[in-house]
Every structure is written in structure tokens, then in C-alpha cells.
Coordinates of N, CA and C in Angstrom, one line a residue:
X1276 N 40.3 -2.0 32.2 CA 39.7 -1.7 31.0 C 39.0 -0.3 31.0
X1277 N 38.9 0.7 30.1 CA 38.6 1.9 30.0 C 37.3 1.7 29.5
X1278 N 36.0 2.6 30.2 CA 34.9 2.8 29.5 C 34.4 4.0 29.3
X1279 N 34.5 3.4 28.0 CA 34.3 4.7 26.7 C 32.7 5.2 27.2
X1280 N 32.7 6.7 27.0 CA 31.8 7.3 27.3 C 31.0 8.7 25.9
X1281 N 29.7 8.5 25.0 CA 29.6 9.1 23.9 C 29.1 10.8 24.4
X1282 N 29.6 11.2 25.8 CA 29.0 12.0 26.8 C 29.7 13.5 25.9
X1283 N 28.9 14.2 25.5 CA 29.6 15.8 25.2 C 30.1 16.9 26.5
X1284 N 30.8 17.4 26.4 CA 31.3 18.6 27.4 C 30.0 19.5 27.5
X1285 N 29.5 19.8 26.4 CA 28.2 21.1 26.2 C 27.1 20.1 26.0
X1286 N 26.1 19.7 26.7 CA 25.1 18.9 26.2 C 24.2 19.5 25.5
X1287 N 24.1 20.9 25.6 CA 23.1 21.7 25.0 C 23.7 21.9 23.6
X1288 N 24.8 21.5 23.3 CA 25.5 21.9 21.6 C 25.0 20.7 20.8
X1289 N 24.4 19.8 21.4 CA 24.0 18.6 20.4 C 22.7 18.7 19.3
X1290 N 22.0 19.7 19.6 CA 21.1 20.0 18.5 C 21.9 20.9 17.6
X1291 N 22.6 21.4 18.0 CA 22.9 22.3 16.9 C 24.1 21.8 16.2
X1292 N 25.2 20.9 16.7 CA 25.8 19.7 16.2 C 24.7 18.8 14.8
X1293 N 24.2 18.7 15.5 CA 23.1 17.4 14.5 C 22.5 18.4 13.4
X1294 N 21.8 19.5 13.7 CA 21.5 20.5 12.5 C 22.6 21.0 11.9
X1295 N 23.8 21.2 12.5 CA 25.1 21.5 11.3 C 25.5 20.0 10.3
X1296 N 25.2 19.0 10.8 CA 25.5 18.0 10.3 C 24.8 17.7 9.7
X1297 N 23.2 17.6 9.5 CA 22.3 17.5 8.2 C 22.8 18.3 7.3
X1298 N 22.5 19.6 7.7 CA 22.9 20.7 7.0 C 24.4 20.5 5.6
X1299 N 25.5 20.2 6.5 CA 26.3 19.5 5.3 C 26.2 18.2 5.1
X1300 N 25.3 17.2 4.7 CA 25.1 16.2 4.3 C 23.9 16.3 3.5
X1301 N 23.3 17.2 3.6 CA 22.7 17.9 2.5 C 23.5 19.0 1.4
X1302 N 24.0 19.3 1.0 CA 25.1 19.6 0.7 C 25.6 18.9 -0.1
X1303 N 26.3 17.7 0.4 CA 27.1 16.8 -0.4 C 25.9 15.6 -1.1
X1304 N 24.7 15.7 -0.9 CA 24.0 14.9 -1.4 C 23.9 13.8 -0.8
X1305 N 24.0 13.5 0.6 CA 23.8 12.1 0.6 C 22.7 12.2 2.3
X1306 N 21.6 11.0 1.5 CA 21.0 11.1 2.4 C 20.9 10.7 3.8
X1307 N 21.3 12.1 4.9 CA 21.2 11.6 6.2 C 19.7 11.6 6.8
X1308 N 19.4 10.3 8.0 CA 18.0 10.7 8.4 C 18.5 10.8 9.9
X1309 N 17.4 11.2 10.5 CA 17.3 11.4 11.9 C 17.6 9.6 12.9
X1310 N 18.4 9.5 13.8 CA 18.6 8.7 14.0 C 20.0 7.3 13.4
X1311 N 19.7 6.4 13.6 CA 20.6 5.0 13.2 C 20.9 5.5 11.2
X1312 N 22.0 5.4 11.1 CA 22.8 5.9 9.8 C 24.1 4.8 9.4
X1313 N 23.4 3.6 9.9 CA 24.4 2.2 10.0 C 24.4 2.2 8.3
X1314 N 23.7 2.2 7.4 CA 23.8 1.7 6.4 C 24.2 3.0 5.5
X1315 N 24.7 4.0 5.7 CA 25.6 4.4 5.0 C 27.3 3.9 4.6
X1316 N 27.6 4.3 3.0 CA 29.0 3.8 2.9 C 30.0 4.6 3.9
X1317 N 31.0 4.4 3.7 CA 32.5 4.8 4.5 C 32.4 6.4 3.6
X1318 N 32.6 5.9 2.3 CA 32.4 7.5 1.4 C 31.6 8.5 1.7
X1319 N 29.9 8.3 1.8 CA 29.5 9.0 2.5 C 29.5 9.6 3.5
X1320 N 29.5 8.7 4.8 CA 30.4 9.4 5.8 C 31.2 10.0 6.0
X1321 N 32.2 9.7 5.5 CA 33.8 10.7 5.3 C 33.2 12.3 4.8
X1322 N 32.5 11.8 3.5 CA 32.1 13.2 2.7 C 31.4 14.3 3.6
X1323 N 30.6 13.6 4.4 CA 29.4 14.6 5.6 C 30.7 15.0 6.4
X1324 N 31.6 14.2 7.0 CA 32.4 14.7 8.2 C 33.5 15.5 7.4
X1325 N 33.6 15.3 6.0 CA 34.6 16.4 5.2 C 33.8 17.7 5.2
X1326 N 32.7 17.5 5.0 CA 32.0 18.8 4.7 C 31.9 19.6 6.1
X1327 N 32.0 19.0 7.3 CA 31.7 19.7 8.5 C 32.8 20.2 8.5
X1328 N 34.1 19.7 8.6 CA 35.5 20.6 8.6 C 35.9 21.6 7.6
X1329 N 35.3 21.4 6.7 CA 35.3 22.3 5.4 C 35.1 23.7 5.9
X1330 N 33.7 23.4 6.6 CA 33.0 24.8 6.9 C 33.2 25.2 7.9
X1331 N 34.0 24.4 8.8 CA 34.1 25.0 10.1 C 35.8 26.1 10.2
X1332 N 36.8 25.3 9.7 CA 37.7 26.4 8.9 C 37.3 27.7 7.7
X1333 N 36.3 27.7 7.2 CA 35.9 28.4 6.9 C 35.3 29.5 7.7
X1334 N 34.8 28.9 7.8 CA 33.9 29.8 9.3 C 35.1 30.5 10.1
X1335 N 35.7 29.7 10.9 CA 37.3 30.3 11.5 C 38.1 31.1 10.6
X1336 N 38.4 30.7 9.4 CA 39.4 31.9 8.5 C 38.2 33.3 8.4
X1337 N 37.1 33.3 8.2 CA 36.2 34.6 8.0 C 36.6 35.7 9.6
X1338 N 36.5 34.7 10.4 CA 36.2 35.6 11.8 C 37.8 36.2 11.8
X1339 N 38.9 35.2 11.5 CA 40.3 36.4 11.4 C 40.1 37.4 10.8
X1340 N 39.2 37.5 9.8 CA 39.3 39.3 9.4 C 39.1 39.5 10.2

């Protein structure tokens, strides 16, 4: 049996992970707090993790110029 591990490659990118991710969940209006986010819907969710991809191709298409 394989054990899953929530471990990042860059451990130092996790604050700035978590502040990009308020960041668009403010944004889309839905309120994230610091910590356990169990009682959010699936919609919200999706919406914060749409909004991080949103911007992160964004972000990527600008630097090709």
C-alpha cells in the first residue's frame, strides 16, 4: 500500500502558495480563512482553484512577450 505524502518539493513556496490562494479566493468572493476550509462547497473550491490557473497562464502568456 502506497503512503501518500502532503510534502512540497519547495517548502519555502508554501506561504506564498497560501497568499496566492487567498488572494484569488478573494477575487471570486468566496470566503477563505486561514486553516480547515472543510465546509466549503465543491463550487467554491473549483472556483478558488479556477481562479489560481486562470492567473497562472496569465502570468505565463505575459512573460512570452
Amino acid at each position: 500500500m502506497a503512503k501518500s505524502s502532503n510534502k512540497g518539493m519547495v517548502p519555502e513556496a508554501r506561504d506564498a502558495l497560501d497568499r496566492f490562494k487567498m488572494e484569488a479566493a478573494n477575487e471570486v468572493g468566496v470566503n477563505l480563512k486561514q486553516g480547515y476550509n472543510g465546509d466549503l462547497s465543491s463550487r467554491e473550491a473549483g472556483s478558488v482553484g479556477g481562479q489560481m490557473v486562470k492567473k497562472m497562464i496569465e502570468s505565463y502568456e505575459n512573460n512570452l512577450k
